[in-house]
Amino acid sequence: MSTETASTEDTSGSGLLPAWVGQYLRDHTVHIAVVALFVLYPFAYDFLVGQFGLFAETLLLRPRTMLTVLWLGLFAMSFDFVSGYTGYLSFGHAAFFGIGAYFVVLGYNGQLPLLPAELPFMTLLVLGALVAVVAAVLVGLISFRLSGVYFAMITLGVSEILFVASKNLDFITPGGSDPADGVTPGTPSSVETFNPELGVPFVDALQVELGAFGDTSLLGLDLAPMFSETSPAIVVSYFAIGAVVLLCYLAMQRIIHSPFGRVMIAISENEERARAIGYNTFWFKMGAFAVSAFFGAIAGGLLVGYQGFINPQNSFFFLVTGFALVAAIIGGLKTLAGPLFGYLFLEWVEEFLAREGSGGGLQPFLEQNIPDSILDATISGGLTVSKAMDSFMTGHGEFYAGIIFVLFVLFVPIGLLGTLRLRLGTESVSKHVSRKIAARFGGDK
Amino acid sequence: MTGLTAALDPALAAGVPLSVGEVVDLFTSPTEFASVFVEGLAKASLYLMIASGLTLIFGLMDVINFAHGAFTMYGAYIAGTAVLALGVGSMGLVGSVATFLLILVGVFVLLAVLGVVFEVALIRRLYEYPPIYMILLTFGVSITMEELMRMLVDYYNVNSGREAIDWSIPRDETIPESLDGTFNLLGVSIGGLHPFQILLGILTVAGIWYFLNETRYGLFVRAGVEDDEMARALGININRTFTVVFAIGSGLAGAAGVMLMWSPLWRVNVPLALGVLLPAFVIVIVGGLGSFKGTVVASLLVGMLDALATWAFRVEVVTFTDIDQLLIFAILVVMLILQPRGLFGVEGQGDHG
């Protein structure tokens, strides 16, 4: 539909919108389609689960998990932005995620110098990202003198120091609880409970409150009556956070397709040659690192915005970076959108094969559809089939994720989007397909 | 010595309140000093056992083995299970030590076999790829191995009605009473395990040194580290050498796990894998990638500083619980700032992605 409006605008040039809008929309047909799918997903989920019940629940990701995919996907994209495009493996990238998350919490609780307590969420989110930029510049100053394994290790060292600090510094939790158990915004009793508003600043109608108990209406439209199987608050948060992730993605994509981004790619391919041509690669690497830190911190802040809670294990921990790496490889390193799809795939596998809590997945489906006589049958020595399923199919998603990851490394080393890109023989899948569609329907290409 | 003083700086820079009077006490009381020194040696031995396998594998094969910690964890679990099954804890000192040594050898062999399988089935496919793929592959294997162990322990717990305590085998169920606690030697208080750990650390260094310098395969390994294409051209079967070194490295990882089973700091549990992997990396990097000498020196450095930090915590000069972990990564960062290639690193090793 976008292409049709675009082509009419394009020929006249003096229509409602300037000509570049049409060009822009035409270039981004695939992006628009993907965004549309993401927008439709909660509605589709609700409809299908209502229609097919357990069967649909088994196969589809819950909207709550899709939320996780959004912020973790943004984090993995920011990781890919520096690690994929410049070739410098930022192994301590979780540091920026953690900085973003902890800044929101500590800033809200009024524990940071110069900041009054209970600032709006948006302010804290952006300030936290700027702090991450400063941190990235400091880390970059010492670590970009090194390369390869040494670079990876020094960034890892910094993030581990932050991890240990976040587990032990008592000032994080003024209430006296163990900082290793995490902290919530609003911890000292004088601080109001956390109401994170995300949206366009100063425009009330364009802001929503995040969280499982947040707003249920979006842009004045009450979503509550439309959803029977999903909590409408989750869907509203999903749209709001999704919009931020989309903006961040477009910003990063813009940078990568700019001359600056070309130099980043040149650095990953042959840094010495890039330097010989006359680019000061040090500052280009610093720039890329700072940008990726900014978006990594935004991802961390979004996590806190929705969950209203953060602990060291989910922020500064080494495996947070580790799984961003896994997602980036599965989706395709050096493809910006790839890591998001990588996470989508990964989370689907984990939810399907390893149920967490009361979530969907294969196990409840099997339990309902396999007759009791088989479930209670013993395999050996007191072990029944249902007990075996309990120990192998509950909460062990990392096992399956690990196997899939190894298979990807061995057989699809360039990832999902990377393979697609290679097949199409293009640098950007989105642009390529968009042009193909435009040529087909617009007829002027 | 400059390295040591430099590495002490981060502890000060991190805002750890060291009071000068207490530190002077340490250096004026010979018994206190000796006991910290022995503890430092014991810790250094443990660190050395963890890191030596990693350094051997990296030096020859340029493989950063992220599954190393998982191998250590498997070693610890196998040993812990064997000790429980055989009831070593109730044997006397001689009997328990003899059984323990048997278990140590057994675990070494088992893990070496696992290493061979791993190398032949997976690692070998990726020699032609950029080195980052080796990190990815071993990382993936590591995640899978850790979660597999969680599953097995879960399964065991479900079936034996045992409470899942952090998926761990508690230390007090496996350690012989005679080795638990401390004893006095000339007024110096020494942990019962320390002499044992130091002895095994020395044996490890001697064994690896002997392997590298006195055996035929050691010669191949040194040739391969120097220039693997040239070694290949001279008719050395480098691929088989890779397999042997990987087996030895994995075996050493497992043996380290057996030692960690009794260490009050580590215990047998799944998080052990990551808990061991990261310090091992730090030691390998601080010592210089691929240099065995560097690894030995770095282990001593880290072990001593760790003992010092633990002591500082014990006498409450420092009130930061995980001071040892903080210290290790501070050493890494400071070392990389001062000496980017580590203590004995070689130009060009590990620079590429």
Coordinates of C-alpha atoms in Angstrom, one line a residue, chain B residues 101-259:
Chain B
L101 CA 44.9 -39.4 43.9
L102 CA 43.3 -42.3 42.1
I103 CA 40.2 -40.2 41.4
L104 CA 42.5 -37.4 40.2
V105 CA 44.1 -39.6 37.7
G106 CA 40.8 -41.1 36.6
V107 CA 39.2 -37.7 36.1
F108 CA 42.2 -36.5 34.1
V109 CA 41.9 -39.5 31.8
L110 CA 38.1 -39.2 31.4
L111 CA 38.3 -35.5 30.6
A112 CA 41.2 -36.0 28.3
V113 CA 39.1 -38.5 26.3
L114 CA 36.2 -36.0 26.3
G115 CA 38.7 -33.4 25.0
V116 CA 39.7 -35.7 22.2
V117 CA 36.1 -36.2 21.1
F118 CA 35.5 -32.5 21.3
E119 CA 38.5 -31.6 19.2
V120 CA 38.0 -34.3 16.6
A121 CA 34.2 -33.8 16.2
L122 CA 33.9 -30.0 16.4
I123 CA 37.0 -27.9 16.8
R124 CA 38.8 -29.5 13.8
R125 CA 36.1 -28.2 11.4
L126 CA 36.8 -24.6 12.2
Y127 CA 40.6 -24.3 11.9
E128 CA 40.2 -22.5 8.6
Y129 CA 37.7 -20.0 9.9
P130 CA 38.6 -16.6 11.6
P131 CA 39.5 -17.1 15.2
I132 CA 36.3 -15.5 16.5
Y133 CA 34.4 -18.6 15.4
M134 CA 36.5 -20.7 17.7
I135 CA 35.3 -18.5 20.6
L136 CA 31.7 -18.9 19.4
L137 CA 31.9 -22.6 19.1
T138 CA 33.5 -23.3 22.5
F139 CA 31.1 -20.8 24.1
G140 CA 28.1 -22.6 22.6
V141 CA 29.5 -26.0 23.8
S142 CA 30.1 -24.4 27.2
I143 CA 26.4 -23.3 27.6
T144 CA 25.2 -26.7 26.4
M145 CA 27.5 -28.6 28.8
E146 CA 26.5 -26.4 31.8
E147 CA 22.8 -26.8 31.1
L148 CA 23.2 -30.5 30.6
M149 CA 24.8 -30.8 34.0
R150 CA 21.9 -28.8 35.5
M151 CA 19.5 -31.2 33.9
L152 CA 21.3 -34.3 35.2
V153 CA 21.5 -32.9 38.7
D154 CA 17.8 -31.8 38.5
Y155 CA 16.9 -35.3 37.4
Y156 CA 19.0 -36.8 40.2
N157 CA 17.4 -34.5 42.7
V158 CA 13.9 -35.3 41.5
N159 CA 14.6 -39.0 41.8
S160 CA 16.4 -39.1 45.1
G161 CA 14.2 -36.6 46.8
R162 CA 17.2 -34.5 47.5
E163 CA 16.8 -30.7 47.9
A164 CA 18.4 -28.9 45.0
I165 CA 20.8 -26.6 46.8
D166 CA 22.3 -24.5 44.1
W167 CA 22.8 -27.7 42.2
S168 CA 25.9 -28.4 44.3
I169 CA 27.6 -31.2 46.2
P170 CA 28.3 -29.8 49.6
R171 CA 32.0 -29.6 50.6
D172 CA 31.5 -31.1 54.0
E173 CA 30.2 -34.3 52.5
T174 CA 33.3 -35.0 50.5
I175 CA 36.3 -33.7 52.5
P176 CA 38.1 -36.0 54.9
E177 CA 38.1 -34.7 58.5
S178 CA 41.8 -34.9 58.7
L179 CA 42.2 -32.3 55.9
D180 CA 39.5 -30.0 57.1
G181 CA 40.5 -27.2 59.4
T182 CA 44.0 -25.8 60.1
F183 CA 47.1 -27.0 61.9
N184 CA 50.1 -25.3 63.4
L185 CA 53.6 -25.5 62.2
L186 CA 56.2 -23.5 64.2
G187 CA 53.5 -21.1 65.3
V188 CA 52.3 -20.6 61.7
S189 CA 48.6 -21.5 61.2
I190 CA 48.2 -23.4 57.9
G191 CA 45.1 -24.7 56.3
G192 CA 45.0 -28.4 56.2
L193 CA 44.6 -28.4 52.4
H194 CA 47.3 -25.9 51.6
P195 CA 50.4 -28.2 51.6
F196 CA 48.4 -30.6 49.4
Q197 CA 47.4 -27.9 46.9
I198 CA 50.9 -26.5 46.8
L199 CA 52.4 -30.0 46.1
L200 CA 50.0 -30.6 43.3
G201 CA 50.7 -27.1 41.9
I202 CA 54.4 -27.9 41.8
L203 CA 53.7 -31.3 40.3
T204 CA 51.7 -29.6 37.5
V205 CA 54.4 -27.1 36.7
A206 CA 57.0 -29.8 36.7
G207 CA 54.9 -32.1 34.6
I208 CA 54.1 -29.5 32.0
W209 CA 57.7 -28.3 31.9
Y210 CA 58.8 -31.9 31.4
F211 CA 56.2 -32.5 28.7
L212 CA 57.2 -29.4 26.8
N213 CA 61.0 -29.7 27.1
E214 CA 61.8 -33.3 27.4
T215 CA 59.3 -35.3 25.3
R216 CA 59.0 -35.7 21.6
Y217 CA 55.4 -34.3 21.6
G218 CA 56.6 -31.4 23.6
L219 CA 59.1 -30.6 20.9
F220 CA 56.4 -30.8 18.3
V221 CA 54.3 -28.4 20.4
R222 CA 57.1 -25.9 20.7
A223 CA 57.7 -26.1 17.0
G224 CA 54.0 -25.6 16.3
V225 CA 53.8 -22.6 18.6
E226 CA 56.8 -21.1 16.8
D227 CA 55.6 -21.7 13.2
D228 CA 53.0 -24.4 12.5
E229 CA 53.3 -24.2 8.7
M230 CA 57.1 -24.8 8.9
A231 CA 56.5 -27.6 11.4
R232 CA 54.0 -29.2 9.0
A233 CA 56.5 -28.8 6.1
L234 CA 59.1 -30.7 8.2
G235 CA 56.7 -33.7 8.4
I236 CA 55.3 -33.2 11.9
N237 CA 51.7 -34.3 12.1
I238 CA 50.5 -31.0 13.6
N239 CA 46.8 -32.1 13.6
R240 CA 47.6 -35.0 15.8
T241 CA 49.7 -32.7 18.0
F242 CA 46.7 -30.4 18.3
T243 CA 44.6 -33.4 19.5
V244 CA 47.1 -34.4 22.1
V245 CA 47.5 -30.9 23.4
F246 CA 43.7 -30.5 23.5
A247 CA 43.4 -33.8 25.4
I248 CA 46.1 -32.7 27.9
G249 CA 44.5 -29.3 28.3
S250 CA 41.1 -30.8 29.0
G251 CA 42.6 -33.3 31.4
L252 CA 44.2 -30.5 33.3
A253 CA 41.0 -28.6 33.5
G254 CA 39.3 -31.7 34.9
A255 CA 42.1 -32.3 37.4
A256 CA 41.7 -28.6 38.5
G257 CA 38.1 -29.4 39.1
V258 CA 39.0 -32.2 41.4
M259 CA 41.1 -29.9 43.5

